[in-house]
Amino acid sequence: MTTVAIPYHSGYGHTEVLAQKVAEGVRDAGQTPVLLKIENAAQDFAPLIEEITKADAVIFGAPTYMGDVSGVFKVFADATASAWFTGAWKDKLAAGFTNSHSFAGDKLHALNSLAILAAQHGMNWVSLGVPAPAVTAAERGPDSLNRVGAFLGLAAQSDNASPEITPPAGDRETARLLGERVAKAAVRWAVGASAAADLGKAA
Ligand SMILES: Cc1cc2nc3c(=O)[nH]c(=O)nc-3n(C[C@H](O)[C@H](O)[C@H](O)COP(=O)(O)O)c2cc1C
């Protein structure tokens, strides 16, 4: 059994819906999700950092604010320097998701920030792995998977409405698929490390 930590920030609840679907995907793969809510910039991040250190894989989540991860998420990211100093997250798997109002909304910049955070820690990035819809833009609807066509991670789109109804079903299912993909990769990674150790190779 592997553990997948899901540290996320959500100012208004839309990114949180996705975090819960990511966790569902991890469970669907038979693995254990650990949802870690980043509440505000003043909180003590040490318990979250400790949970991530114990996990096999991490899926970072943040809304896109002003073309990048939210400021609260960035404060958390800076606090993870304590793990950077010791290399505590090195060689774990990592992935990410973001959400914003516009279809583009500069979400790719936020995903880049998540991937660079993972790279700074020496983690191995897992992409989304869901094809963009092979239909015309007019046919692309709320049930479409990977609706905005991102590959580095999940880029979801929410309207200015309650998180009960937005982001739409396709984005939620794409989040579930990301969780499932990372959890399955974490199993392969753990089994591979174990086999390498048995062979006397560096694991
Ligand atoms: C301060 C702020 C900045 C935002 N900047 C962007 C942006 O750059 N691009 C965009 O598409 N939406 C932007 N939005 C809209 C949010 O991304 C959108 O409302 C999202 O669903 C919020 O997610 P949350 O409910 O998890 O906080 C911004 C919202 C706020 C509050």
Short mmCIF file of C-alpha atoms and ligand atoms in Angstrom, two decimals:
data_model
loop_
_atom_site.label_atom_id
_atom_site.label_comp_id
_atom_site.label_asym_id
_atom_site.label_seq_id
_atom_site.Cartn_x
_atom_site.Cartn_y
_atom_site.Cartn_z
CA MET A 1 0.00 0.00 0.00
CA THR A 2 1.40 3.42 -0.95
CA THR A 3 0.41 6.84 0.37
CA VAL A 4 -0.26 9.85 -1.83
CA ALA A 5 -0.23 13.26 -0.14
CA ILE A 6 -2.43 15.97 -1.66
CA PRO A 7 -1.43 19.39 -0.29
CA TYR A 8 -3.74 22.03 -1.76
CA HIS A 9 -4.97 25.57 -1.30
CA SER A 10 -8.43 26.74 -2.31
CA GLY A 11 -9.65 30.25 -1.50
CA TYR A 12 -13.28 29.68 -2.51
CA GLY A 13 -13.74 25.91 -2.69
CA HIS A 14 -13.35 25.15 -6.41
CA THR A 15 -9.84 23.73 -6.25
CA GLU A 16 -10.91 21.81 -3.14
CA VAL A 17 -13.53 19.93 -5.19
CA LEU A 18 -10.72 18.80 -7.46
CA ALA A 19 -8.53 17.79 -4.52
CA GLN A 20 -11.34 15.54 -3.30
CA LYS A 21 -11.67 13.94 -6.74
CA VAL A 22 -7.89 13.41 -6.91
CA ALA A 23 -8.17 11.61 -3.54
CA GLU A 24 -11.02 9.49 -4.93
CA GLY A 25 -8.79 8.43 -7.82
CA VAL A 26 -6.04 7.41 -5.40
CA ARG A 27 -8.56 5.29 -3.49
CA ASP A 28 -9.86 3.78 -6.77
CA ALA A 29 -6.29 2.58 -7.41
CA GLY A 30 -6.36 0.84 -4.00
CA GLN A 31 -3.94 3.31 -2.41
CA THR A 32 -4.21 5.79 0.48
CA PRO A 33 -4.77 9.52 -0.12
CA VAL A 34 -3.84 12.08 2.54
CA LEU A 35 -5.63 15.38 1.92
CA LEU A 36 -3.64 18.29 3.37
CA LYS A 37 -5.52 21.58 3.27
CA ILE A 38 -3.41 24.73 3.20
CA GLU A 39 -5.70 27.10 5.08
CA ASN A 40 -3.82 30.39 5.25
CA ALA A 41 -0.37 31.94 5.10
CA ALA A 42 -0.01 32.14 8.88
CA GLN A 43 -0.55 28.47 9.69
CA ASP A 44 2.13 26.11 11.00
CA PHE A 45 3.13 24.10 7.91
CA ALA A 46 5.36 21.67 9.82
CA PRO A 47 2.62 18.98 10.21
CA LEU A 48 1.85 19.12 6.46
CA ILE A 49 5.53 18.90 5.56
CA GLU A 50 5.86 15.91 7.89
CA GLU A 51 2.92 14.13 6.19
CA ILE A 52 4.46 14.75 2.76
CA THR A 53 7.80 13.41 3.98
CA LYS A 54 6.04 10.17 4.98
CA ALA A 55 4.19 9.83 1.63
CA ASP A 56 5.33 7.94 -1.47
CA ALA A 57 3.98 10.54 -3.89
CA VAL A 58 2.64 14.09 -3.78
CA ILE A 59 0.00 15.84 -5.88
CA PHE A 60 0.19 19.61 -5.38
CA GLY A 61 -2.95 21.70 -5.97
CA ALA A 62 -3.42 25.46 -6.16
CA PRO A 63 -5.83 27.86 -7.84
CA THR A 64 -4.36 30.21 -10.42
CA TYR A 65 -4.40 33.74 -9.03
CA MET A 66 -2.83 36.58 -11.05
CA GLY A 67 -1.31 34.08 -13.45
CA ASP A 68 0.48 31.90 -10.92
CA VAL A 69 -0.20 29.72 -7.88
CA SER A 70 -2.11 31.56 -5.16
CA GLY A 71 -0.04 33.58 -2.71
CA VAL A 72 -1.06 31.30 0.16
CA PHE A 73 0.24 28.26 -1.75
CA LYS A 74 3.49 30.10 -2.46
CA VAL A 75 3.98 30.81 1.26
CA PHE A 76 3.56 27.07 1.86
CA ALA A 77 6.00 26.31 -0.99
CA ASP A 78 8.62 28.57 0.58
CA ALA A 79 8.11 26.84 3.95
CA THR A 80 9.00 23.50 2.31
CA ALA A 81 12.61 24.74 2.16
CA SER A 82 13.00 22.92 5.48
CA ALA A 83 12.52 19.64 3.56
CA TRP A 84 14.74 20.92 0.72
CA PHE A 85 17.68 21.39 3.09
CA THR A 86 17.60 17.73 4.13
CA GLY A 87 16.57 16.27 0.75
CA ALA A 88 13.58 14.69 2.51
CA TRP A 89 11.40 14.60 -0.63
CA LYS A 90 14.09 13.58 -3.12
CA ASP A 91 13.06 10.79 -5.55
CA LYS A 92 9.35 10.86 -4.61
CA LEU A 93 6.82 11.11 -7.43
CA ALA A 94 5.00 14.41 -7.88
CA ALA A 95 2.17 15.83 -9.99
CA GLY A 96 -0.08 18.87 -9.89
CA PHE A 97 -3.43 20.48 -10.62
CA THR A 98 -4.72 24.00 -10.90
CA ASN A 99 -8.01 25.71 -11.61
CA SER A 100 -9.05 29.17 -12.75
CA HIS A 101 -11.89 31.13 -14.29
CA SER A 102 -10.58 31.64 -17.84
CA PHE A 103 -9.96 28.76 -20.22
CA ALA A 104 -6.30 29.71 -20.51
CA GLY A 105 -6.04 32.12 -17.58
CA ASP A 106 -2.26 31.60 -17.52
CA LYS A 107 -2.86 28.27 -15.76
CA LEU A 108 0.22 26.81 -17.47
CA HIS A 109 2.36 29.24 -15.50
CA ALA A 110 0.87 27.89 -12.26
CA LEU A 111 1.47 24.28 -13.37
CA ASN A 112 5.06 25.24 -14.22
CA SER A 113 5.45 26.61 -10.69
CA LEU A 114 4.22 23.32 -9.23
CA ALA A 115 6.58 21.30 -11.46
CA ILE A 116 9.52 23.54 -10.57
CA LEU A 117 8.71 23.17 -6.86
CA ALA A 118 8.86 19.40 -7.35
CA ALA A 119 12.12 19.67 -9.33
CA GLN A 120 13.70 21.83 -6.65
CA HIS A 121 13.03 18.98 -4.24
CA GLY A 122 14.52 16.42 -6.67
CA MET A 123 11.15 14.78 -7.22
CA ASN A 124 10.05 12.98 -10.40
CA TRP A 125 7.17 14.69 -12.21
CA VAL A 126 4.19 12.64 -13.49
CA SER A 127 2.24 14.32 -16.29
CA LEU A 128 -1.56 14.28 -16.68
CA GLY A 129 -1.71 11.43 -19.20
CA VAL A 130 -5.22 12.28 -20.43
CA PRO A 131 -5.57 13.16 -24.14
CA ALA A 132 -7.19 16.46 -25.10
CA PRO A 133 -10.69 16.07 -26.63
CA ALA A 134 -10.46 15.04 -30.30
CA VAL A 135 -13.53 17.10 -31.23
CA THR A 136 -14.25 20.60 -32.48
CA ALA A 137 -14.28 23.43 -29.97
CA ALA A 138 -18.06 23.63 -30.39
CA GLU A 139 -18.44 19.96 -29.45
CA ARG A 140 -16.21 20.33 -26.38
CA GLY A 141 -18.57 20.41 -23.42
CA PRO A 142 -18.67 20.25 -19.65
CA ASP A 143 -18.30 16.47 -19.71
CA SER A 144 -15.12 16.52 -21.84
CA LEU A 145 -11.99 15.12 -20.23
CA ASN A 146 -8.96 17.43 -20.19
CA ARG A 147 -11.30 20.12 -21.53
CA VAL A 148 -8.72 22.89 -21.91
CA GLY A 149 -6.05 20.53 -23.28
CA ALA A 150 -3.16 20.64 -20.79
CA PHE A 151 -0.56 17.92 -20.38
CA LEU A 152 1.84 19.00 -17.63
CA GLY A 153 -0.94 18.53 -15.07
CA LEU A 154 -4.65 19.10 -14.64
CA ALA A 155 -5.84 22.56 -15.70
CA ALA A 156 -9.50 22.93 -14.71
CA GLN A 157 -11.91 25.79 -15.37
CA SER A 158 -14.50 27.12 -12.94
CA ASP A 159 -17.21 29.70 -13.55
CA ASN A 160 -18.09 32.37 -11.00
CA ALA A 161 -20.62 30.11 -9.31
CA SER A 162 -20.85 27.73 -6.37
CA PRO A 163 -18.26 24.91 -6.18
CA GLU A 164 -21.26 22.58 -6.01
CA ILE A 165 -21.79 23.12 -9.75
CA THR A 166 -18.41 24.26 -11.09
CA PRO A 167 -15.82 23.04 -12.15
CA PRO A 168 -17.87 20.73 -14.42
CA ALA A 169 -18.06 16.95 -14.51
CA GLY A 170 -15.31 16.50 -17.12
CA ASP A 171 -12.77 18.41 -15.04
CA ARG A 172 -13.77 16.46 -11.92
CA GLU A 173 -13.32 13.15 -13.73
CA THR A 174 -9.95 14.32 -15.10
CA ALA A 175 -8.91 15.06 -11.50
CA ARG A 176 -9.96 11.55 -10.49
CA LEU A 177 -7.92 10.10 -13.37
CA LEU A 178 -4.85 12.10 -12.27
CA GLY A 179 -5.13 10.68 -8.75
CA GLU A 180 -5.51 7.16 -10.13
CA ARG A 181 -2.52 7.59 -12.46
CA VAL A 182 -0.19 8.89 -9.77
CA ALA A 183 -1.26 6.19 -7.30
CA LYS A 184 -0.58 3.44 -9.87
CA ALA A 185 2.79 5.03 -10.69
CA ALA A 186 3.60 5.14 -6.95
CA VAL A 187 2.97 1.39 -6.71
CA ARG A 188 5.26 0.71 -9.68
CA TRP A 189 7.89 3.03 -8.19
CA ALA A 190 7.75 1.29 -4.78
CA VAL A 191 7.83 -2.22 -6.26
CA GLY A 192 10.72 -1.20 -8.52
CA ALA A 193 12.68 0.21 -5.57
CA SER A 194 12.10 -2.96 -3.61
CA ALA A 195 13.21 -5.17 -6.53
CA ALA A 196 16.30 -3.02 -7.05
CA ALA A 197 17.17 -3.37 -3.35
CA ASP A 198 16.79 -7.16 -3.63
CA LEU A 199 19.26 -7.12 -6.51
CA GLY A 200 21.69 -5.14 -4.41
CA LYS A 201 21.31 -2.13 -6.68
CA ALA A 202 20.76 1.43 -5.48
CA ALA A 203 17.05 1.83 -4.78
C1 LIG B 1 -6.86 37.20 -6.53
C2 LIG B 1 -7.42 36.41 -7.67
C3 LIG B 1 -6.71 36.33 -8.85
C4 LIG B 1 -7.20 35.57 -9.92
N1 LIG B 1 -6.44 35.47 -11.05
C5 LIG B 1 -6.89 34.69 -12.08
C6 LIG B 1 -6.07 34.49 -13.24
O1 LIG B 1 -4.93 34.94 -13.34
N2 LIG B 1 -6.59 33.74 -14.24
C7 LIG B 1 -7.86 33.22 -14.19
O2 LIG B 1 -8.28 32.58 -15.14
N3 LIG B 1 -8.62 33.34 -13.07
C8 LIG B 1 -8.16 34.04 -12.02
N4 LIG B 1 -8.91 34.17 -10.87
C9 LIG B 1 -10.15 33.36 -10.75
C10 LIG B 1 -9.90 32.09 -9.95
O3 LIG B 1 -8.84 31.33 -10.49
C11 LIG B 1 -11.17 31.23 -9.92
O4 LIG B 1 -12.20 31.94 -9.28
C12 LIG B 1 -10.94 29.90 -9.23
O5 LIG B 1 -12.07 29.07 -9.44
C13 LIG B 1 -10.72 30.06 -7.73
O6 LIG B 1 -10.44 28.80 -7.15
P1 LIG B 1 -10.70 28.53 -5.61
O7 LIG B 1 -12.19 28.60 -5.39
O8 LIG B 1 -10.16 27.18 -5.34
O9 LIG B 1 -9.98 29.62 -4.86
C14 LIG B 1 -8.45 34.91 -9.81
C15 LIG B 1 -9.16 35.01 -8.60
C16 LIG B 1 -8.66 35.73 -7.54
C17 LIG B 1 -9.42 35.77 -6.25
#
